[in-house]
Tab-separated table of C-alpha atoms in Angstrom:
chain	number	residue	atom	x	y	z
A	1	MET	CA	-6.341	-27.940	4.605
A	2	ASN	CA	-8.157	-30.861	5.362
A	3	THR	CA	-10.494	-30.737	3.109
A	4	ASN	CA	-12.552	-33.692	4.909
A	5	VAL	CA	-13.991	-30.765	8.000
A	6	LYS	CA	-15.900	-28.672	5.798
A	7	VAL	CA	-18.270	-25.852	8.431
A	8	ALA	CA	-21.008	-24.121	7.292
A	9	ILE	CA	-21.574	-20.800	8.244
A	10	VAL	CA	-24.440	-18.907	7.613
A	11	SER	CA	-25.099	-15.326	7.982
A	12	GLY	CA	-28.137	-12.468	7.678
A	13	PRO	CA	-28.134	-9.762	5.167
A	14	THR	CA	-26.404	-6.343	7.392
A	15	GLY	CA	-22.858	-6.098	8.028
A	16	GLY	CA	-23.112	-6.842	12.009
A	17	HIS	CA	-23.953	-10.636	10.989
A	18	PHE	CA	-21.876	-10.842	7.580
A	19	PHE	CA	-18.630	-8.944	8.760
A	20	PRO	CA	-18.665	-11.312	12.346
A	21	ALA	CA	-19.960	-14.395	10.219
A	22	LEU	CA	-16.148	-13.571	8.076
A	23	SER	CA	-13.925	-13.125	10.803
A	24	ILE	CA	-14.528	-16.529	11.415
A	25	GLY	CA	-14.960	-18.535	8.480
A	26	ASP	CA	-11.063	-16.552	8.327
A	27	THR	CA	-9.608	-18.079	11.328
A	28	LEU	CA	-11.277	-21.234	10.708
A	29	VAL	CA	-9.361	-21.560	7.593
A	30	GLU	CA	-6.170	-20.622	9.328
A	31	ARG	CA	-6.830	-23.528	11.080
A	32	GLY	CA	-7.088	-25.455	8.264
A	33	ILE	CA	-10.560	-25.991	8.297
A	34	GLY	CA	-12.781	-25.859	5.109
A	35	VAL	CA	-15.622	-23.057	4.691
A	36	LYS	CA	-18.342	-22.754	2.758
A	37	PHE	CA	-21.250	-19.121	3.892
A	38	PHE	CA	-24.416	-19.651	3.248
A	39	VAL	CA	-25.898	-15.562	2.249
A	40	PRO	CA	-29.077	-13.461	1.397
A	41	LYS	CA	-28.332	-11.838	-1.932
A	42	ARG	CA	-25.974	-8.663	-1.306
A	43	GLU	CA	-24.180	-6.763	-3.168
A	44	PHE	CA	-21.226	-6.027	-0.657
A	45	ILE	CA	-21.010	-9.574	1.026
A	46	THR	CA	-21.016	-11.249	-2.078
A	47	GLY	CA	-18.457	-8.782	-3.102
A	48	TRP	CA	-16.488	-9.573	0.086
A	49	LEU	CA	-16.550	-13.532	-0.315
A	50	GLU	CA	-15.542	-12.957	-4.042
A	51	LYS	CA	-12.222	-11.281	-2.666
A	52	ARG	CA	-11.750	-14.142	-0.303
A	53	GLY	CA	-12.476	-16.296	-3.092
A	54	TYR	CA	-14.686	-18.399	-0.830
A	55	GLU	CA	-17.056	-20.716	-2.015
A	56	PHE	CA	-20.767	-19.271	-1.180
A	57	SER	CA	-24.885	-20.524	-2.380
A	58	VAL	CA	-27.136	-17.496	-2.395
A	59	ILE	CA	-29.858	-18.923	0.404
A	60	PRO	CA	-33.401	-17.881	0.259
A	61	VAL	CA	-35.429	-15.080	1.718
A	62	VAL	CA	-38.671	-15.512	3.837
A	63	LYS	CA	-39.729	-12.705	6.375
A	64	ILE	CA	-41.368	-14.567	9.130
A	65	SER	CA	-45.266	-13.321	9.050
A	66	LYS	CA	-48.525	-13.829	10.706
A	67	ARG	CA	-49.847	-11.668	7.890
A	68	GLU	CA	-49.307	-13.264	4.701
A	69	VAL	CA	-51.353	-15.936	4.013
A	70	PHE	CA	-48.185	-18.081	1.863
A	71	PHE	CA	-46.014	-17.987	4.578
A	72	PRO	CA	-45.914	-21.627	5.958
A	73	PHE	CA	-45.388	-22.334	1.507
A	74	LYS	CA	-43.152	-20.406	1.973
A	75	LEU	CA	-41.258	-21.432	4.947
A	76	LEU	CA	-41.657	-24.864	3.768
A	77	PHE	CA	-39.929	-24.599	0.183
A	78	ALA	CA	-36.963	-22.183	1.965
A	79	ILE	CA	-35.999	-25.877	4.445
A	80	LEU	CA	-36.501	-27.753	1.603
A	81	ARG	CA	-34.321	-25.611	0.036
A	82	CYS	CA	-31.298	-25.074	2.307
A	83	LEU	CA	-31.797	-29.472	3.371
A	84	LEU	CA	-30.453	-29.838	0.441
A	85	PHE	CA	-27.744	-27.230	0.243
A	86	LEU	CA	-27.386	-29.176	3.516
A	87	ASN	CA	-26.165	-32.316	1.819
A	88	ARG	CA	-24.845	-31.997	-1.056
A	89	GLU	CA	-21.833	-32.355	1.417
A	90	ASN	CA	-20.514	-33.660	4.809
A	91	TYR	CA	-20.943	-30.688	6.934
A	92	THR	CA	-19.326	-31.305	11.005
A	93	ALA	CA	-20.723	-27.806	11.983
A	94	VAL	CA	-22.816	-25.158	10.994
A	95	VAL	CA	-22.056	-21.711	12.727
A	96	GLY	CA	-25.255	-19.245	11.745
A	97	THR	CA	-24.790	-14.919	12.750
A	98	GLY	CA	-28.025	-14.488	13.347
A	99	SER	CA	-31.216	-12.356	11.407
A	100	TYR	CA	-34.735	-13.987	10.172
A	101	THR	CA	-32.787	-14.746	6.997
A	102	THR	CA	-31.195	-17.356	8.469
A	103	PHE	CA	-33.848	-19.071	10.105
A	104	PRO	CA	-34.429	-21.886	7.470
A	105	PHE	CA	-31.464	-22.548	6.931
A	106	LEU	CA	-30.794	-23.422	10.945
A	107	LEU	CA	-33.870	-24.816	10.840
A	108	ALA	CA	-32.578	-27.613	8.713
A	109	SER	CA	-29.376	-27.935	10.366
A	110	LEU	CA	-31.374	-29.089	13.448
A	111	ILE	CA	-33.375	-31.872	11.349
A	112	LEU	CA	-30.007	-33.008	9.284
A	113	ARG	CA	-29.333	-32.871	13.588
A	114	LYS	CA	-25.601	-31.155	13.145
A	115	LYS	CA	-23.753	-29.124	15.468
A	116	ILE	CA	-24.506	-26.181	15.755
A	117	TYR	CA	-22.810	-23.004	16.287
A	118	LEU	CA	-24.575	-19.735	16.650
A	119	HIS	CA	-23.101	-15.978	17.739
A	120	GLU	CA	-25.192	-13.253	19.108
A	121	GLN	CA	-23.258	-10.074	18.777
A	122	ASN	CA	-25.915	-7.905	20.973
A	123	TYR	CA	-26.522	-7.307	24.419
A	124	ILE	CA	-29.902	-8.385	24.589
A	125	PRO	CA	-30.479	-11.748	22.293
A	126	GLY	CA	-32.073	-11.482	19.076
A	127	LYS	CA	-34.852	-13.907	18.245
A	128	ILE	CA	-33.153	-16.492	16.609
A	129	THR	CA	-30.286	-16.733	19.252
A	130	ARG	CA	-33.277	-17.586	21.739
A	131	PHE	CA	-34.886	-19.953	19.165
A	132	PHE	CA	-32.344	-22.140	18.930
A	133	SER	CA	-29.305	-21.500	21.634
A	134	PRO	CA	-31.494	-24.228	23.197
A	135	PHE	CA	-30.285	-26.839	20.039
A	136	SER	CA	-26.785	-24.912	19.662
A	137	TYR	CA	-23.589	-26.614	20.885
A	138	ARG	CA	-22.771	-23.580	21.836
A	139	THR	CA	-23.419	-19.973	21.698
A	140	PHE	CA	-20.998	-17.772	21.572
A	141	LEU	CA	-21.843	-13.340	23.488
A	142	THR	CA	-19.766	-9.903	22.311
A	143	PHE	CA	-21.271	-8.976	26.160
A	144	PRO	CA	-21.386	-10.575	29.381
A	145	TYR	CA	-24.084	-11.162	30.339
A	146	LYS	CA	-26.074	-14.448	29.742
A	147	ASN	CA	-29.526	-13.076	29.628
A	148	ASN	CA	-31.387	-16.216	30.805
A	149	LEU	CA	-29.591	-18.664	27.977
A	150	PRO	CA	-28.478	-22.232	28.863
A	151	LYS	CA	-25.891	-21.513	30.904
A	152	ARG	CA	-23.842	-24.870	30.145
A	153	LYS	CA	-23.890	-23.964	26.175
A	154	VAL	CA	-23.408	-20.289	26.229
A	155	ILE	CA	-19.269	-18.031	26.253
A	156	ILE	CA	-17.771	-15.223	26.245
A	157	SER	CA	-16.198	-14.589	23.194
A	158	GLY	CA	-16.484	-10.878	21.956
A	159	PHE	CA	-16.968	-9.484	18.802
A	160	PRO	CA	-14.537	-10.984	16.524
A	161	ILE	CA	-13.486	-8.423	13.997
A	162	LEU	CA	-11.787	-8.380	10.880
A	163	LYS	CA	-8.365	-8.969	10.616
A	164	GLU	CA	-8.175	-5.566	7.997
A	165	PHE	CA	-10.666	-3.545	10.567
A	166	LYS	CA	-7.313	-4.098	13.477
A	167	GLU	CA	-4.965	-2.987	11.073
A	168	TYR	CA	-2.593	0.647	12.490
A	169	ILE	CA	-1.359	2.631	10.000
A	170	SER	CA	0.726	5.845	10.403
A	171	ARG	CA	-0.808	8.252	11.241
A	172	ASP	CA	1.057	10.565	9.215
A	173	GLU	CA	0.203	8.399	6.326
A	174	ILE	CA	-3.038	8.820	6.042
A	175	LEU	CA	-3.476	12.104	7.442
A	176	LYS	CA	-1.143	13.081	4.026
A	177	LYS	CA	-3.609	10.439	2.359
A	178	LEU	CA	-6.912	12.492	3.306
A	179	SER	CA	-5.105	16.042	3.064
A	180	LEU	CA	-5.824	16.437	6.495
A	181	GLU	CA	-3.875	18.739	9.362
A	182	LYS	CA	-1.305	17.036	11.768
A	183	ASP	CA	-1.530	19.864	14.718
A	184	ARG	CA	-5.199	19.412	14.700
A	185	LYS	CA	-7.977	16.534	16.959
A	186	ASN	CA	-9.929	14.625	14.702
A	187	ILE	CA	-13.248	13.156	14.444
A	188	ILE	CA	-14.495	10.271	13.436
A	189	VAL	CA	-18.238	10.512	12.456
A	190	PHE	CA	-20.992	7.194	10.596
A	191	GLY	CA	-24.114	6.043	11.746
A	192	GLY	CA	-24.373	3.333	8.990
A	193	SER	CA	-26.117	2.866	6.202
A	194	GLN	CA	-30.108	3.378	7.115
A	195	SER	CA	-29.590	6.063	10.398
A	196	ALA	CA	-26.930	7.828	9.042
A	197	SER	CA	-29.359	10.825	8.712
A	198	PHE	CA	-29.572	12.343	12.232
A	199	LEU	CA	-26.475	12.451	12.893
A	200	ASN	CA	-25.600	13.843	9.658
A	201	ARG	CA	-27.259	17.090	10.516
A	202	LEU	CA	-26.078	16.760	14.803
A	203	ILE	CA	-23.344	17.417	12.630
A	204	VAL	CA	-23.481	20.164	10.293
A	205	ASN	CA	-25.577	21.991	12.168
A	206	ASN	CA	-22.275	22.109	14.755
A	207	LEU	CA	-19.703	22.446	12.188
A	208	ASN	CA	-18.760	26.207	13.315
A	209	TYR	CA	-18.808	25.074	16.460
A	210	PHE	CA	-15.822	22.396	15.491
A	211	LYS	CA	-14.070	24.995	13.177
A	212	GLU	CA	-13.547	26.980	16.302
A	213	ASN	CA	-11.820	24.947	18.033
A	214	ASN	CA	-9.945	23.630	15.791
A	215	PHE	CA	-10.991	20.380	15.207
A	216	GLN	CA	-10.453	18.306	11.813
A	217	VAL	CA	-14.834	15.758	11.472
A	218	ILE	CA	-14.477	13.291	8.975
A	219	ILE	CA	-17.916	11.844	8.452
A	220	ILE	CA	-19.095	8.283	6.535
A	221	SER	CA	-22.579	10.278	5.417
A	222	GLY	CA	-24.095	7.972	3.588
A	223	ARG	CA	-26.282	9.168	0.335
A	224	GLU	CA	-26.104	12.670	1.983
A	225	LYS	CA	-23.041	12.590	0.325
A	226	GLU	CA	-22.661	15.388	-2.086
A	227	LYS	CA	-25.776	17.985	-0.143
A	228	ILE	CA	-22.782	17.801	3.466
A	229	GLU	CA	-19.590	17.955	0.833
A	230	LYS	CA	-20.734	21.608	-0.190
A	231	ILE	CA	-22.147	22.332	3.309
A	232	PHE	CA	-17.941	21.017	4.007
A	233	LEU	CA	-16.809	23.588	1.212
A	234	GLU	CA	-19.073	26.674	2.053
A	235	LYS	CA	-17.951	26.676	5.224
A	236	GLU	CA	-14.915	25.739	4.412
A	237	ILE	CA	-15.020	23.847	7.321
A	238	LYS	CA	-11.443	21.239	7.318
A	239	GLY	CA	-12.332	17.519	7.005
A	240	CYS	CA	-13.376	14.690	4.328
A	241	VAL	CA	-16.887	13.509	3.348
A	242	PHE	CA	-17.645	10.112	2.057
A	243	ASP	CA	-21.124	8.245	1.394
A	244	PHE	CA	-18.951	4.780	2.645
A	245	TYR	CA	-15.137	3.848	3.956
A	246	TYR	CA	-13.933	-0.039	3.288
A	247	ASN	CA	-10.303	0.796	5.374
A	248	MET	CA	-11.815	1.620	8.392
A	249	ASN	CA	-8.576	0.770	10.178
A	250	GLU	CA	-6.799	3.805	8.772
A	251	LEU	CA	-9.594	6.748	10.261
A	252	TYR	CA	-9.480	4.485	13.749
A	253	SER	CA	-5.833	4.950	12.622
A	254	ILE	CA	-5.928	9.287	13.128
A	255	ALA	CA	-8.702	9.373	15.361
A	256	ASP	CA	-8.892	11.328	18.570
A	257	THR	CA	-12.744	10.577	18.902
A	258	VAL	CA	-15.841	9.132	17.506
A	259	ILE	CA	-19.732	10.002	17.761
A	260	SER	CA	-21.081	6.956	16.030
A	261	ARG	CA	-24.314	4.997	16.495
A	262	ALA	CA	-24.311	1.799	18.960
A	263	GLY	CA	-24.037	-1.225	16.809
A	264	ALA	CA	-22.338	-4.322	18.486
A	265	GLY	CA	-19.557	-4.366	15.783
A	266	THR	CA	-18.968	-0.641	16.379
A	267	ILE	CA	-18.483	-0.928	19.248
A	268	SER	CA	-16.238	-3.309	19.215
A	269	GLU	CA	-13.956	-1.799	17.128
A	270	ILE	CA	-14.308	1.576	19.549
A	271	ASN	CA	-12.796	-1.033	21.869
A	272	TYR	CA	-10.423	-3.050	20.044
A	273	TRP	CA	-8.601	0.625	19.083
A	274	GLN	CA	-9.747	2.137	22.214
A	275	ILE	CA	-11.156	5.744	20.668
A	276	PRO	CA	-12.650	7.708	23.677
A	277	SER	CA	-16.701	8.430	21.837
A	278	ILE	CA	-19.779	9.788	21.692
A	279	LEU	CA	-22.735	7.527	20.899
A	280	ILE	CA	-25.783	8.029	20.082
A	281	PRO	CA	-28.603	4.282	19.356
A	282	TYR	CA	-30.184	3.912	16.301
A	283	PRO	CA	-33.389	3.778	18.691
A	284	TYR	CA	-35.674	1.634	15.792
A	285	ALA	CA	-34.802	-1.791	15.467
A	286	GLY	CA	-35.679	-3.093	18.365
A	287	GLY	CA	-34.094	-0.789	20.258
A	288	HIS	CA	-30.824	-3.592	20.459
A	289	GLN	CA	-28.275	-0.145	20.297
A	290	PHE	CA	-29.720	0.696	23.180
A	291	PHE	CA	-28.928	-1.794	25.363
A	292	ASN	CA	-25.306	-1.905	24.075
A	293	ALA	CA	-24.803	1.007	24.492
A	294	GLU	CA	-26.142	1.481	28.063
A	295	PHE	CA	-23.506	-1.272	28.960
A	296	ILE	CA	-20.356	0.642	28.016
A	297	SER	CA	-21.843	3.546	29.614
A	298	ARG	CA	-22.160	2.174	33.283
A	299	LYS	CA	-18.023	1.665	32.747
A	300	ASN	CA	-17.550	4.754	31.851
A	301	ALA	CA	-15.980	4.368	29.176
A	302	CYS	CA	-18.003	6.297	26.835
A	303	PHE	CA	-20.628	9.370	26.404
A	304	LEU	CA	-23.874	8.247	26.077
A	305	LEU	CA	-26.826	10.715	24.714
A	306	LYS	CA	-30.032	9.416	23.062
A	307	GLN	CA	-30.842	10.654	19.617
A	308	LYS	CA	-32.872	14.032	20.567
A	309	GLU	CA	-33.602	17.507	18.648
A	310	GLU	CA	-32.834	18.792	21.574
A	311	ILE	CA	-28.865	17.120	21.064
A	312	ILE	CA	-28.519	18.744	18.169
A	313	TYR	CA	-29.256	22.516	19.230
A	314	ASN	CA	-27.387	22.043	22.556
A	315	PHE	CA	-24.382	19.772	21.557
A	316	PRO	CA	-21.917	21.584	22.118
A	317	PHE	CA	-22.679	21.390	26.278
A	318	TYR	CA	-22.930	17.742	25.329
A	319	PHE	CA	-19.134	17.457	23.730
A	320	GLU	CA	-17.508	19.834	26.239
A	321	LYS	CA	-19.449	17.032	28.778
A	322	PHE	CA	-17.547	14.435	27.010
A	323	MET	CA	-14.681	16.043	26.898
A	324	GLU	CA	-13.661	17.155	30.762
A	325	ASN	CA	-14.524	12.918	30.901
A	326	TYR	CA	-12.082	12.318	27.882
A	327	GLU	CA	-9.490	10.553	30.166
A	328	LYS	CA	-11.391	9.037	32.461
A	329	ILE	CA	-13.219	7.108	29.826
A	330	LYS	CA	-9.425	6.476	28.369
A	331	THR	CA	-8.937	4.578	31.210
A	332	GLU	CA	-12.065	3.012	31.764
A	333	MET	CA	-12.175	1.772	28.508
A	334	LYS	CA	-8.696	-0.653	28.567
A	335	LYS	CA	-10.901	-2.097	31.503
A	336	ILE	CA	-13.106	-4.037	29.272
A	337	LYS	CA	-12.525	-6.015	25.763
A	338	LEU	CA	-15.466	-7.215	23.919
A	339	TYR	CA	-12.966	-8.101	20.346
A	340	ASP	CA	-12.872	-12.228	20.174
A	341	GLU	CA	-8.888	-13.740	19.498
A	342	GLY	CA	-9.782	-16.330	17.667
A	343	GLU	CA	-11.282	-17.526	20.487
A	344	ILE	CA	-14.875	-18.968	18.776
A	345	ALA	CA	-13.031	-20.724	15.505
A	346	LYS	CA	-10.045	-22.257	18.622
A	347	ILE	CA	-13.277	-23.585	20.559
A	348	ILE	CA	-15.291	-25.060	17.295
A	349	SER	CA	-11.374	-26.660	15.765
A	350	GLY	CA	-11.260	-27.710	18.959
A	351	ASP	CA	-14.262	-29.327	19.100
A	352	ILE	CA	-13.649	-31.213	15.790
A	353	ASP	CA	-11.125	-32.704	17.040
A	354	GLU	CA	-12.379	-33.972	20.051
A	355	LYS	CA	-15.187	-35.769	17.291
A	356	LYS	CA	-12.430	-37.007	15.017
C-alpha cells in the first residue's frame, strides 16, 4: 500500500451512513490507498472497524440547534477538533456519507481546501449533501435523480454494498443451519433497530395466514424478540426470530420474499439479490424512505404499502395482490441497478492518480 496517499472517510451514526462508508473504504484499500475513518462513538461502528483493522478516530457530535444558547460554541469547538484531526496527517481527499454528525468535519475539510467526495444514499438528498455538494469535487448518488444538485459534479453510482452482504451461500446449508424445511417458501421480515415495531405487529397479527399457506417466516424483530419468539412457539409457527442478524447474505440466500422498510441500503441489497419485496416505508425521519420506495414502485419492481393500521388487519388481501404480481416484480427488478460495483473507489483513485 502506498502510505503517502491517504483518504479520510467521515460517517454518520447509523448503518445507513456507515456501511456505504465502510464499503468505499474497503474498495479504496484494495486499490492500494490508505484509509482512516472518523466516526461518532457507536459500539457497532467501532466493532466493525476494529474487526477489519482500520485506523479510526471518534469525532465530536454536535446536534444542530437554533434554540440552544451554547450551540455556536459547541460547533466551533467541534470544527477546531476536526481541523486538528485533519492537520495531523496529509489527507489527499475526504469522503463523507451524510448525517449532521459529519458537518464539522466536512466544514473543516472545506476550510483546509481538501478535495471532498460525497455519497448520498437516499432519493431525496439530505441537508448535508445539499449544503456541501456545490463545494464537492464529486457527489455520488444511489438513485438516478440529480435533484437540482450541480450536474457537472454528480455521478449516478449506486449504493456501495459490503462484500459480505453479497456473498451467496447454499440455500440448503442455511436452511439446515436455521432448522427450516426445504419445501416451503421463506419470507424474510426486518424493519431496522428503531422502526421494527410496526412490522412486528403486522407479522404477529397474520401468523395464522402464513401458517395456513405453508410459509416459513424469518423475522428480525429488534427489542421485541422474546415476546415474538413466545408467540411463534404458542402458534407453532415454522420460522425463526432474531433480535439482530449480522450475516444478512445468509438470509438473502434463502429469501423468496422480503417484507421490510425502505432504507436505501435495504433497497439496494434487495435489488442486488433480485428478491421480490413488499416495502413499507418508515413514515418519519423526513419521509426519505417513501421516496426511495416510490422510485422502485414506479418501475413496478416492488409492492409499496404506506404504514397504516388498516394494512395490519387486511394484510392477507395485500399479500395476495403482491403474489399476483410476483413474477412481474421479479422481471422488472432485473431492469434496475442501484448498487455500486466499485465505481466510486475507481473514480476517487483515478482522480488521485491524476493529481500525482
